[in-house]
Tab-separated table of C-alpha atoms in Angstrom:
chain	number	residue	atom	x	y	z
A	222	UNK	CA	-8.056	-32.338	9.390
A	223	UNK	CA	-6.596	-28.893	10.049
A	224	UNK	CA	-6.080	-28.328	6.313
A	225	UNK	CA	-9.772	-29.036	5.672
A	226	UNK	CA	-10.789	-26.627	8.426
A	227	UNK	CA	-8.522	-23.991	6.897
A	228	UNK	CA	-10.044	-24.542	3.452
A	229	UNK	CA	-13.549	-24.259	4.872
A	230	UNK	CA	-12.652	-21.047	6.706
A	231	UNK	CA	-11.048	-19.611	3.573
A	232	UNK	CA	-14.174	-20.342	1.534
A	233	UNK	CA	-16.482	-18.952	4.207
A	234	UNK	CA	-14.574	-15.680	4.505
A	235	UNK	CA	-14.220	-15.286	0.718
A	236	UNK	CA	-17.945	-15.753	0.167
A	237	UNK	CA	-18.931	-13.605	3.145
A	238	UNK	CA	-16.644	-10.742	2.114
A	239	UNK	CA	-17.925	-10.917	-1.441
A	240	UNK	CA	-21.559	-11.040	-0.327
A	241	UNK	CA	-21.154	-8.023	1.949
A	242	UNK	CA	-19.511	-6.032	-0.845
A	243	UNK	CA	-22.228	-6.911	-3.357
A	244	UNK	CA	-24.946	-6.126	-0.800
A	245	UNK	CA	-23.809	-2.508	-0.588
A	246	UNK	CA	-23.626	-2.129	-4.367
A	247	UNK	CA	-19.915	-2.590	-5.067
A	248	UNK	CA	-19.135	-3.619	-8.689
A	249	UNK	CA	-18.448	-7.324	-9.254
A	250	UNK	CA	-14.683	-7.054	-9.835
A	251	UNK	CA	-14.239	-4.960	-6.696
A	252	UNK	CA	-16.382	-7.422	-4.735
A	253	UNK	CA	-14.100	-10.263	-5.848
A	254	UNK	CA	-11.064	-8.282	-4.686
A	255	UNK	CA	-12.697	-7.520	-1.329
A	256	UNK	CA	-13.693	-11.160	-0.824
A	257	UNK	CA	-10.142	-12.258	-1.618
A	258	UNK	CA	-8.642	-9.706	0.767
A	259	UNK	CA	-11.070	-10.677	3.535
A	260	UNK	CA	-10.221	-14.371	3.233
A	261	UNK	CA	-6.483	-13.873	2.885
A	262	UNK	CA	-6.030	-11.478	5.781
A	263	UNK	CA	-8.323	-13.557	7.990
A	264	UNK	CA	-5.875	-16.431	7.532
A	265	UNK	CA	-2.874	-14.188	8.152
A	266	UNK	CA	-4.325	-12.892	11.415
A	267	UNK	CA	-5.151	-16.450	12.516
A	268	UNK	CA	-1.599	-17.618	11.829
A	269	UNK	CA	-0.071	-14.630	13.630
A	270	UNK	CA	-2.181	-15.343	16.715
A	271	UNK	CA	-1.146	-19.013	16.496
A	272	UNK	CA	2.507	-17.983	16.336
A	273	UNK	CA	3.281	-19.652	13.016
A	274	UNK	CA	4.424	-18.377	9.620
A	275	UNK	CA	1.313	-17.311	7.707
A	276	UNK	CA	0.148	-19.958	5.241
A	277	UNK	CA	-0.134	-17.347	2.497
A	278	UNK	CA	3.650	-16.908	2.667
A	279	UNK	CA	4.235	-20.664	2.356
A	280	UNK	CA	1.770	-21.702	-0.360
A	281	UNK	CA	1.015	-19.814	-3.552
A	282	UNK	CA	-2.383	-21.467	-4.025
A	283	UNK	CA	-3.893	-19.746	-0.974
A	284	UNK	CA	-4.703	-16.371	-2.573
A	285	UNK	CA	-5.662	-18.015	-5.867
A	286	UNK	CA	-8.180	-20.240	-4.099
A	287	UNK	CA	-9.683	-17.245	-2.293
A	288	UNK	CA	-9.990	-15.294	-5.569
A	289	UNK	CA	-11.595	-18.230	-7.368
A	290	UNK	CA	-14.062	-18.725	-4.520
A	291	UNK	CA	-15.035	-15.062	-4.602
A	292	UNK	CA	-15.403	-15.162	-8.396
A	293	UNK	CA	-17.676	-18.196	-8.176
A	294	UNK	CA	-19.776	-16.399	-5.576
A	295	UNK	CA	-20.206	-13.431	-7.927
A	296	UNK	CA	-20.987	-15.462	-11.045
A	297	UNK	CA	-23.146	-18.121	-9.416
A	298	UNK	CA	-26.692	-18.114	-10.808
A	299	UNK	CA	-28.104	-19.204	-7.452
A	300	UNK	CA	-26.961	-16.256	-5.323
A	301	UNK	CA	-29.112	-15.629	-2.275
A	302	UNK	CA	-30.707	-12.360	-1.192
A	303	UNK	CA	-27.633	-11.683	0.965
A	304	UNK	CA	-25.788	-10.746	-2.245
A	305	UNK	CA	-28.298	-8.097	-3.338
A	306	UNK	CA	-28.527	-4.437	-2.425
A	307	UNK	CA	-31.207	-3.574	0.144
């Protein structure tokens, strides 16, 4: 159950970080990087507060999953208005 919650949080932060970057006019590749960084460091901070070794240091797939989620958010044809510049 905790792994599913972590995956959901990772996806939420990757998409939110990407959407915020795209909303202010950042290029797509930079938005993917920012979404990945947002998701990854959100998980690191959570693990530090929980007093455990950060998951990103234990599993290689963590950053890859965040990057793929951000890339899907950028390339998705059904992006919402939250992804567009004001």
